[in-house]
Short mmCIF file of C-alpha atoms and ligand atoms in Angstrom, two decimals:
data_model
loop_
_atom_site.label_atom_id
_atom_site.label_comp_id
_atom_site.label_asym_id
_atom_site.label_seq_id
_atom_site.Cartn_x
_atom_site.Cartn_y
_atom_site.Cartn_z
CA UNK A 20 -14.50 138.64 156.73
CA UNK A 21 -11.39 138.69 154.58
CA UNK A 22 -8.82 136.49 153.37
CA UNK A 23 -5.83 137.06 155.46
CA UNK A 24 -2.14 136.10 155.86
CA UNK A 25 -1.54 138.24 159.34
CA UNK A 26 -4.15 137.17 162.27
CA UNK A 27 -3.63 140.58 164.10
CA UNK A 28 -6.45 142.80 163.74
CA UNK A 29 -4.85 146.23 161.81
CA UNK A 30 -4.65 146.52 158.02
CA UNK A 31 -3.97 148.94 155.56
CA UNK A 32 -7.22 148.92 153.24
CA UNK A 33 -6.57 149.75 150.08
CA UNK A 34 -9.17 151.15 147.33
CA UNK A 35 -8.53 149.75 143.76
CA UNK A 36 -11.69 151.46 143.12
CA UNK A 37 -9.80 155.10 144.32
CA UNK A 38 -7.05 154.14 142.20
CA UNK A 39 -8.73 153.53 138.88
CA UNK A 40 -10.54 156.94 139.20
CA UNK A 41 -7.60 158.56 139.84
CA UNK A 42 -6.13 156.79 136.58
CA UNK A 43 -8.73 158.42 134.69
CA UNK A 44 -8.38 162.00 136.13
CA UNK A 45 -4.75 161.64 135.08
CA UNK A 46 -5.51 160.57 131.60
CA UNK A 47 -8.08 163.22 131.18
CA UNK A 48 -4.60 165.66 131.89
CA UNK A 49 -3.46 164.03 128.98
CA UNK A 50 -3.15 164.45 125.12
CA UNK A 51 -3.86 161.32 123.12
CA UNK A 52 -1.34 158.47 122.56
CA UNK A 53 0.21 159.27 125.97
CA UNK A 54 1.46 156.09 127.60
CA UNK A 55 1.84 156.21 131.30
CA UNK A 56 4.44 154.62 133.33
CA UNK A 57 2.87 153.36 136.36
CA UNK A 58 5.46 154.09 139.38
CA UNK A 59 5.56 151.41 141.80
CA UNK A 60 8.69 151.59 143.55
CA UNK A 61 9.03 150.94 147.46
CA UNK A 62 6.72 148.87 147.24
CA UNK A 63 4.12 150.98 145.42
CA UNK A 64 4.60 154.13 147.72
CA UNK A 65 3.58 151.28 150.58
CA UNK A 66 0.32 150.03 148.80
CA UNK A 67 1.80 146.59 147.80
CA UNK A 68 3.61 146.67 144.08
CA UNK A 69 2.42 142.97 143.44
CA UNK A 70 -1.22 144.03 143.31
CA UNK A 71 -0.88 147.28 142.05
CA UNK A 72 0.90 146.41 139.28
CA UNK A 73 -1.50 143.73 138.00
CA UNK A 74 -4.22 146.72 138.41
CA UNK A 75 -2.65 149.18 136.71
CA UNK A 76 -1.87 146.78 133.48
CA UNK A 77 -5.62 145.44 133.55
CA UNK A 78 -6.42 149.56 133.81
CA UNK A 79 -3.97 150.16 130.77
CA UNK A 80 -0.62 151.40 131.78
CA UNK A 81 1.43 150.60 129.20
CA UNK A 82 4.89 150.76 131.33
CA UNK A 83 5.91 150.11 134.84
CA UNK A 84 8.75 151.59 137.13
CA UNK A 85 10.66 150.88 139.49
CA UNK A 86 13.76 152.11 141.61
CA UNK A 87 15.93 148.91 142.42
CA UNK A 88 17.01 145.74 140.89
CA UNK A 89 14.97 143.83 143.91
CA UNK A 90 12.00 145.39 142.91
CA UNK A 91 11.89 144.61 139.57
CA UNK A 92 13.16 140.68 140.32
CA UNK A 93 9.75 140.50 142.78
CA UNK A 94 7.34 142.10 140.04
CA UNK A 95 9.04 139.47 137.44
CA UNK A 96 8.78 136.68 139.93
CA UNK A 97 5.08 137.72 140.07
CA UNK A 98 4.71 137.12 136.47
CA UNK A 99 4.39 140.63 135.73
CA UNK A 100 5.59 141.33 132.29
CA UNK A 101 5.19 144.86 131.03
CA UNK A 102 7.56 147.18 129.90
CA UNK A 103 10.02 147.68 132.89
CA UNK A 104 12.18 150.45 133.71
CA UNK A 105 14.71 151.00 136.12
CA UNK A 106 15.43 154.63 137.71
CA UNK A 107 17.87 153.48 139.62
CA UNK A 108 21.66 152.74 139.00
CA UNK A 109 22.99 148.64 138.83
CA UNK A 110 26.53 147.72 139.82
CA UNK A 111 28.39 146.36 137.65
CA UNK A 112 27.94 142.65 138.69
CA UNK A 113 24.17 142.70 138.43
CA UNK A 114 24.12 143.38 135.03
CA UNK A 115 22.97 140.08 134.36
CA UNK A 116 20.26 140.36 136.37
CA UNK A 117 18.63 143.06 133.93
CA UNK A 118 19.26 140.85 131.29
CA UNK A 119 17.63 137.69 133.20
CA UNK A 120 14.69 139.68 133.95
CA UNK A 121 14.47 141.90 131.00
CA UNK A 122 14.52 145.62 132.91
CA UNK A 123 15.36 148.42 130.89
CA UNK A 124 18.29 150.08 132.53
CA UNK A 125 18.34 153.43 133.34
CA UNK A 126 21.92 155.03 131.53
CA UNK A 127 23.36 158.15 133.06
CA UNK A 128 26.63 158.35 131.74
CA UNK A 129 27.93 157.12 127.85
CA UNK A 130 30.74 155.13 130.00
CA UNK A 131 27.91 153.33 131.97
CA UNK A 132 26.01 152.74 128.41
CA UNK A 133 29.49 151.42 127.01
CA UNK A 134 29.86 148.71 130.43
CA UNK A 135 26.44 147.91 129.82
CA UNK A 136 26.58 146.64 125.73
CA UNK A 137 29.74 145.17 126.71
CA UNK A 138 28.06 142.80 129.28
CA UNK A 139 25.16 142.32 126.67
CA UNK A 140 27.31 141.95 124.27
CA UNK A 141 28.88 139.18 126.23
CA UNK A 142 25.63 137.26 126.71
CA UNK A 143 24.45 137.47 123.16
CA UNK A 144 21.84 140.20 123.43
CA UNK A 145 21.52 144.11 122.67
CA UNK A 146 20.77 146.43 125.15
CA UNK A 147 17.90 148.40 125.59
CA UNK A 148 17.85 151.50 127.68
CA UNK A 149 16.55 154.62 128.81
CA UNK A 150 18.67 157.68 128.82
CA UNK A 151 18.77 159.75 131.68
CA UNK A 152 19.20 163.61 131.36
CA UNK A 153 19.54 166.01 134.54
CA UNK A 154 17.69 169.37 133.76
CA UNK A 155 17.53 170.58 136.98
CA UNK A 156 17.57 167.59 139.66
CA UNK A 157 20.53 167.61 140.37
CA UNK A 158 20.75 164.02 141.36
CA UNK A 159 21.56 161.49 138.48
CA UNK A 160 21.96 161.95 134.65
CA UNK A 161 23.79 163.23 132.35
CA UNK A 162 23.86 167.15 132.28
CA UNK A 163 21.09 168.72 129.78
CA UNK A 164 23.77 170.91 128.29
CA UNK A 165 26.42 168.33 127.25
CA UNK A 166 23.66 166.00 126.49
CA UNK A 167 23.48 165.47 122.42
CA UNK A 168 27.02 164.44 122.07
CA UNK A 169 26.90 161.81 124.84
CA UNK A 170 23.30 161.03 123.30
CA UNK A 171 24.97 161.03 119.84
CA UNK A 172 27.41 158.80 121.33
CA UNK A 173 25.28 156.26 123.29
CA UNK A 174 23.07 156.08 120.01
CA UNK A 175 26.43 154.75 118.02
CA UNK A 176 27.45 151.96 120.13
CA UNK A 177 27.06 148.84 118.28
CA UNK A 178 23.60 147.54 118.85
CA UNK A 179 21.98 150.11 121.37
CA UNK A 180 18.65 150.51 121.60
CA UNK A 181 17.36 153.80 122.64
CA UNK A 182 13.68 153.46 124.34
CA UNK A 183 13.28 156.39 126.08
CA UNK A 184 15.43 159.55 126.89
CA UNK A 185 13.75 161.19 129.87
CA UNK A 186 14.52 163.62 132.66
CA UNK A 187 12.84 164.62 136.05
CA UNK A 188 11.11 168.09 137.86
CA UNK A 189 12.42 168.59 141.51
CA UNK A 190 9.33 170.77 141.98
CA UNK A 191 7.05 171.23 139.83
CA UNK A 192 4.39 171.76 142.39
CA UNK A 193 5.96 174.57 144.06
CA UNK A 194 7.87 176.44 141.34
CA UNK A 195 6.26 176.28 138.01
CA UNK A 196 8.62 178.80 136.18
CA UNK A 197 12.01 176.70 136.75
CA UNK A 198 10.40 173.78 135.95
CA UNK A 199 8.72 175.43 132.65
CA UNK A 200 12.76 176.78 131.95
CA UNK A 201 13.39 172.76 132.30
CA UNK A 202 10.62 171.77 130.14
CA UNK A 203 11.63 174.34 127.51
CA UNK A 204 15.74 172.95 127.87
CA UNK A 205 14.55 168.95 127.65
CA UNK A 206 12.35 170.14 124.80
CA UNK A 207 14.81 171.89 122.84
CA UNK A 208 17.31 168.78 123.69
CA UNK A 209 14.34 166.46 121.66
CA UNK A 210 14.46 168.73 118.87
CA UNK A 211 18.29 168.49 118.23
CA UNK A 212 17.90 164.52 118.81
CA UNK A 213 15.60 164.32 116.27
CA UNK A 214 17.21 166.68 113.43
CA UNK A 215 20.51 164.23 113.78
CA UNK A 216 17.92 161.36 113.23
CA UNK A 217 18.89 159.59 116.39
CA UNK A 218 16.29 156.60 117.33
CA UNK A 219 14.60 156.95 120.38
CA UNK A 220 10.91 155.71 121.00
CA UNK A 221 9.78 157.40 123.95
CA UNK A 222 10.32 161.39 125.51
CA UNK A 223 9.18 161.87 129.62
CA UNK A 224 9.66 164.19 131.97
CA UNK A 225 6.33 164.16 133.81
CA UNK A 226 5.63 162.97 137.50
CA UNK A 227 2.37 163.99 139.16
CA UNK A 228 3.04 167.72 139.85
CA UNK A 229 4.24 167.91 136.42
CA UNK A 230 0.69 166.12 134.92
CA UNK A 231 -1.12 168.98 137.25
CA UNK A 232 0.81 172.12 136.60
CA UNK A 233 2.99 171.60 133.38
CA UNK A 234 0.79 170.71 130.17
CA UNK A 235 3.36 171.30 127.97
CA UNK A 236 4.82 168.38 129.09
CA UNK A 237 1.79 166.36 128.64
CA UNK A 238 1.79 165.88 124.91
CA UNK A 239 3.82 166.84 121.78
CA UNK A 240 7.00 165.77 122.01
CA UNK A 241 6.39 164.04 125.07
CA UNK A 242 5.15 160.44 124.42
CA UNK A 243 5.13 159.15 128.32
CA UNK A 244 4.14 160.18 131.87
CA UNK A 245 5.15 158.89 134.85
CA UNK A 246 2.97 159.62 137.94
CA UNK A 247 3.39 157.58 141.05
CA UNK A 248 2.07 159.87 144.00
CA UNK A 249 -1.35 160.91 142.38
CA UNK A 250 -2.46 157.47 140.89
CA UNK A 251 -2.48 156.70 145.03
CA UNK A 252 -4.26 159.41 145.35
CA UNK A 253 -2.49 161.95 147.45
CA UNK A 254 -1.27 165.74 146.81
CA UNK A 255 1.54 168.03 148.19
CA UNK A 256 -0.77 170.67 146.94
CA UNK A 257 -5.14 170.52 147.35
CA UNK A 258 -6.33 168.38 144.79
CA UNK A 259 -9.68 167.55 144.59
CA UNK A 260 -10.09 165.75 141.71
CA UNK A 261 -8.10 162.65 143.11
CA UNK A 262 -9.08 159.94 146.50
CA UNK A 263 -6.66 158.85 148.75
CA UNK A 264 -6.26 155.02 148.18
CA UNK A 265 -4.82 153.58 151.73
CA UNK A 266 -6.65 154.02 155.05
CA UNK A 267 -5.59 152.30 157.91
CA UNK A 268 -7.38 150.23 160.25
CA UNK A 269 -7.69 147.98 163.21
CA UNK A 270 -10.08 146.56 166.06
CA UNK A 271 -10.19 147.68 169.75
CA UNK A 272 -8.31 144.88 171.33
CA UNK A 273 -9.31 146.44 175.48
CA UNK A 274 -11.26 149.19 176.74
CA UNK A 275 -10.61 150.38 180.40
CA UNK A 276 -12.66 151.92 182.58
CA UNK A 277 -10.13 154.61 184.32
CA UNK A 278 -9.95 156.56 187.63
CA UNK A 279 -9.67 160.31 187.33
CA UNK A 280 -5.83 161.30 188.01
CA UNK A 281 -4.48 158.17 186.41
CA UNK A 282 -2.18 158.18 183.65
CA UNK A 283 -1.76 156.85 180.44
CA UNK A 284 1.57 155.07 178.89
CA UNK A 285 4.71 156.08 178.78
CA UNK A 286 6.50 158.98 180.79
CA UNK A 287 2.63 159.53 181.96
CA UNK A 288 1.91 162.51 179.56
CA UNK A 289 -1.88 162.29 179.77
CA UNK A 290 -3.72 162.20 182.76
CA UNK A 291 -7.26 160.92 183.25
CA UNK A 292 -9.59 163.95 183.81
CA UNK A 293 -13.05 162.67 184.45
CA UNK A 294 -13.76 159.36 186.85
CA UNK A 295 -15.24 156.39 184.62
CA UNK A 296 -13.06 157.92 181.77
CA UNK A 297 -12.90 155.07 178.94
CA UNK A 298 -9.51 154.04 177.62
CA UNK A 299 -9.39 152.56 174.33
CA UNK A 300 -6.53 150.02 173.58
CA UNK A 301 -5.34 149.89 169.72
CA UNK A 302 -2.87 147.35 168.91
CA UNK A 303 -1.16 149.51 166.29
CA UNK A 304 1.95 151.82 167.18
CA UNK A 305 5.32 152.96 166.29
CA UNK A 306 6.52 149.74 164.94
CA UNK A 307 3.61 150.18 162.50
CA UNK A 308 4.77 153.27 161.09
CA UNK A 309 2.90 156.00 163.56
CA UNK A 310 5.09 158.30 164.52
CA UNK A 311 5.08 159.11 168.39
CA UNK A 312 5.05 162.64 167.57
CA UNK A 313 1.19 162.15 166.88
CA UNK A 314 1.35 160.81 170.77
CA UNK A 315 -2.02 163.67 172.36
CA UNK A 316 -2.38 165.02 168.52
CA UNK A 317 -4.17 162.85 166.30
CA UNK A 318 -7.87 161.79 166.45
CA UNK A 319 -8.94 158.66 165.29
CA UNK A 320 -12.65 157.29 164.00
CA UNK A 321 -14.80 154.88 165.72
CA UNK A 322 -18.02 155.18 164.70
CA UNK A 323 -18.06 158.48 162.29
CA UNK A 324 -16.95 160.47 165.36
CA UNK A 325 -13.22 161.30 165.82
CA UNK A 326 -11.77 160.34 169.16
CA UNK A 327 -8.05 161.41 170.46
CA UNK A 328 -5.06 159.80 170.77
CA UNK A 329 -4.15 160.30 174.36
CA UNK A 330 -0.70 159.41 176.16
CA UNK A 331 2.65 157.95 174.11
CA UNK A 332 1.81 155.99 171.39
CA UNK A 333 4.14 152.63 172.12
CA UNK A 334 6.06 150.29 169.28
CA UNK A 335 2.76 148.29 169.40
CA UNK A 336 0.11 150.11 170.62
CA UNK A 337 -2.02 153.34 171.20
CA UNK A 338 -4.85 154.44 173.64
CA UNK A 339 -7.60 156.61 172.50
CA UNK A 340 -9.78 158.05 175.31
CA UNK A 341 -13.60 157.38 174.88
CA UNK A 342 -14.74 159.85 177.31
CA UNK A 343 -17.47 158.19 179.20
CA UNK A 344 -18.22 156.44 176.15
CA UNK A 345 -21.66 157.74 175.17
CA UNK A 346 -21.37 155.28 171.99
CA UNK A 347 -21.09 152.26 173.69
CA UNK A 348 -17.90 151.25 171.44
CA UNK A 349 -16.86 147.91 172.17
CA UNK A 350 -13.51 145.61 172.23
CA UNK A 351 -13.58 144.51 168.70
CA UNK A 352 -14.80 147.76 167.16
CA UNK A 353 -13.27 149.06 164.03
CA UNK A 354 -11.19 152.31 164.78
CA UNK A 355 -9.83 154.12 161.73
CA UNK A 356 -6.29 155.69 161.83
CA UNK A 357 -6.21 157.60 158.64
CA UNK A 358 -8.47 157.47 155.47
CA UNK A 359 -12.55 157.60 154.89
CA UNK A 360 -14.04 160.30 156.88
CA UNK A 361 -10.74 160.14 159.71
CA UNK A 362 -7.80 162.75 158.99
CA UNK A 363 -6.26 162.11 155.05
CA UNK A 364 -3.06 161.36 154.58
CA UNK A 365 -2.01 164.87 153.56
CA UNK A 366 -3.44 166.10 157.19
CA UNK A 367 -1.84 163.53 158.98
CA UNK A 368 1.14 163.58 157.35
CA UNK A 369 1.25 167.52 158.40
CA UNK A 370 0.82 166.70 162.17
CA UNK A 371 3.90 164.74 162.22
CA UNK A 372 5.76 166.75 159.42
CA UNK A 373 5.92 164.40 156.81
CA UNK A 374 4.72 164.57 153.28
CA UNK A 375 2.28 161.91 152.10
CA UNK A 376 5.01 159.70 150.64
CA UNK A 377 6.46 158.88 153.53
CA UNK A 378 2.95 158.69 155.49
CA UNK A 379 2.34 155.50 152.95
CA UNK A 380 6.19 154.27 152.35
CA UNK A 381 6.40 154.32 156.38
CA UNK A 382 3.62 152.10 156.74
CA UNK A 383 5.16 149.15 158.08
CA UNK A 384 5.56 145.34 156.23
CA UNK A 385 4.09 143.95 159.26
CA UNK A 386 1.00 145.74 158.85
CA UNK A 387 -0.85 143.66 155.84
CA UNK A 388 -2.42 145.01 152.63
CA UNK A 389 -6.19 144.78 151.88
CA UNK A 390 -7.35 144.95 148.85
CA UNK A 391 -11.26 146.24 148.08
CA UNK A 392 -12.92 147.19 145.26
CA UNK A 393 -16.80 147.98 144.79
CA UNK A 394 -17.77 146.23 141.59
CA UNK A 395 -16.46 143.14 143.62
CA UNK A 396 -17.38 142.63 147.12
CA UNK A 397 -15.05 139.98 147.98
CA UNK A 398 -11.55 141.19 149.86
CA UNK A 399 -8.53 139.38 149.06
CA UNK A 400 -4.62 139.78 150.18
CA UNK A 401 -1.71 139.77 148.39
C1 LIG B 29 9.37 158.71 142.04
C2 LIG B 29 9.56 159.17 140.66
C3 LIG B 29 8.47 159.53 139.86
C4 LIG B 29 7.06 159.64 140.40
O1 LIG B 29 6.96 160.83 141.14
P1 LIG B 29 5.54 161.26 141.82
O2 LIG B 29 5.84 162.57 142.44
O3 LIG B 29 5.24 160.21 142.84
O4 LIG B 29 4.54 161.30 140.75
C5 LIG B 29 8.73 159.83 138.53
N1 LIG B 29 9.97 159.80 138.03
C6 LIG B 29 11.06 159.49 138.78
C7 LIG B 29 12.42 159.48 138.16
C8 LIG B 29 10.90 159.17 140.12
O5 LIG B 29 11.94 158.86 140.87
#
């Protein structure tokens, strides 16, 4: 039925349709003249960067991100040419590479910025960059408090451009007043940057918790978002207005017909309770990115009825017991994992104690990418 590079029957379906509504719910979050930043690393959280990317653009995202050098080289290779940032560091030796592929570098320190225009400088070209500030993440960037000198320095290096100056919310989805206090610090930070009339084109804070919960982050100074989680469609906390984007899927590849007291799989942890008990064979396991933690805990859908997962689920496989199969399901029949009317990925990301990212991100490469969209019946691949 679709265009396919893998001949196994499992695929991760993927709703450009979900996607593009959930654009819009962002926007509508938005003042005007927002840009967004599209997030796309790993891979697009898992949903394939290639084809997300090229979505996203046609949908209007001005600017893309990404965490690696790798990822940006395969969105480049893809002819992808949008505005490209970088949130991760680059080692010294690949600072060609940002250059080759124009990627705006991520700066976190004003020695970094000063290594940087000295291997632009060598190659003929200025940099352009995108300050990093640490309000409260405690991860990378240069500390809100000392930041306006450093800034002040940065901005005076010969031939720097400054395109953004941004900064990120460890949790703006569970505590709102520390990340207002952040908003309020970055915000003041603008305000000095501006009165000594240094350069910079774009402000952003904002990932998806911070689009939800924080408006004052959403406009005025603020020229950019950057949501990655909620243009896939998924929540840490209930959000209706937004559709998961990925479900996964495969076909029954055996059904057997079991004796009652049999078991199922590995170190025998379910055992048959009825005679003529159906066993359902899906060739999608561990190796796919299920969890075996899910093994006698997650229910499936054949057929817009949910079905469990019985015994261990294996690298390659898992067994979902039909009962005495009342619905006549068949080899071949289309089971759904997670997505459209089976658990979401929030709720089965909560059964095996992970949150959504990682439910998507630990979907596994071998495990191909569908692409479907309603104004468009055809299916393609990336
Ligand atoms: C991943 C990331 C984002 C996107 O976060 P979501 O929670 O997925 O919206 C934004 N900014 C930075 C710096 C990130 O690393």
């Amino acid at each position: 039925m679709f265009l396919n590079k893998s001949h196994r029957p499992v695929w991760a379906e993927i709703n450009i349709d979900a996607i593009r509504s959930n654009l819009i719910y962002i926007k509508s979050k938005l003042s005007q003249d927002i840009n967004i930043m599209g997030v796309v690393k790993a891979d697009a959280y898992g949903h394939g960067a290639i084809t997300v990317s090229q979505e996203l653009l046609k949908l209007g995202v001005e600017y893309l991100a990404v965490s690696n050098i790798d990822e940006a080289i395969e969105l480049r290779n893809a002819g992808l040419s949008s505005p490209l940032l970088l949130f991760g560091p680059v080692e010294t030796p690949e600072f060609g590479k940002l250059i080759q592929f124009n990627v705006f570098p991520s700066v976190f320190s004003v020695d970094y910025a000063r290594e940087l225009s000295e291997s632009y400088r060598y190659r003929g070209v200025f940099p352009k960059v995108h300050i990093k500030i640490d309000s409260g993440m405690g991860r990378l960037g240069i500390p809100v408090e000392d930041a306006l000198l450093d800034i002040e320095q940065i901005s005076k290096i010969e031939g720097m451009i400054i395109d953004g100056i941004y900064s990120h919310y460890p949790s703006a989805d569970e505590d709102i007043p520390y990340s207002e206090q952040q908003t309020l610090h970055f915000t003041k930070l603008i305000a000095d940057i501006r009165r000594l009339g240094i350069k910079v084109k774009h402000f952003h804070i904002a990932n998806s918790a911070g689009i939800q919960n924080l408006p004052a982050s959403c406009g005025e100074p603020y020229t950019m978002v950057r949501p990655g989680l909620s243009l896939y469609g998924y929540s840490t906390q209930k959000n209706p207005d937004i559709q998961n984007s990925m479900s996964l899927k495969g076909r029954i590849t055996a059904i057997n017909k079991m004796k009652k007291g049999a078991t199922v799989s590995y170190l025998r942890t379910y055992t048959v309770k009825e005679s003529n008990e159906q066993i359902a064979v899906l060739p999608l396991g561990y190796a796919d990115g299920i969890p075996t933690i899910l093994s006698n805990k997650l229910k499936v859908k054949i057929k817009n009825k949910l079905y469990p997962v019985v015994g261990r689920i294996c690298m390659d496989f898992m067994m979902i017991s039909l009962g005495q199969n009342p619905e006549k399901i068949q080899v071949g029949d289309e089971v759904t994992v997670f997505g459209e009317g089976a658990a979401s990925v929030e709720y089965f990301g909560k059964l095996c104690h992970k949150i959504p990212y990682e439910v998507t991100c630990g979907i596994t490469k071998r495990v191909p990418r569908i692409y479907t969209r309603k104004e468009d019946e055809r299916k393609t691949i990336e």
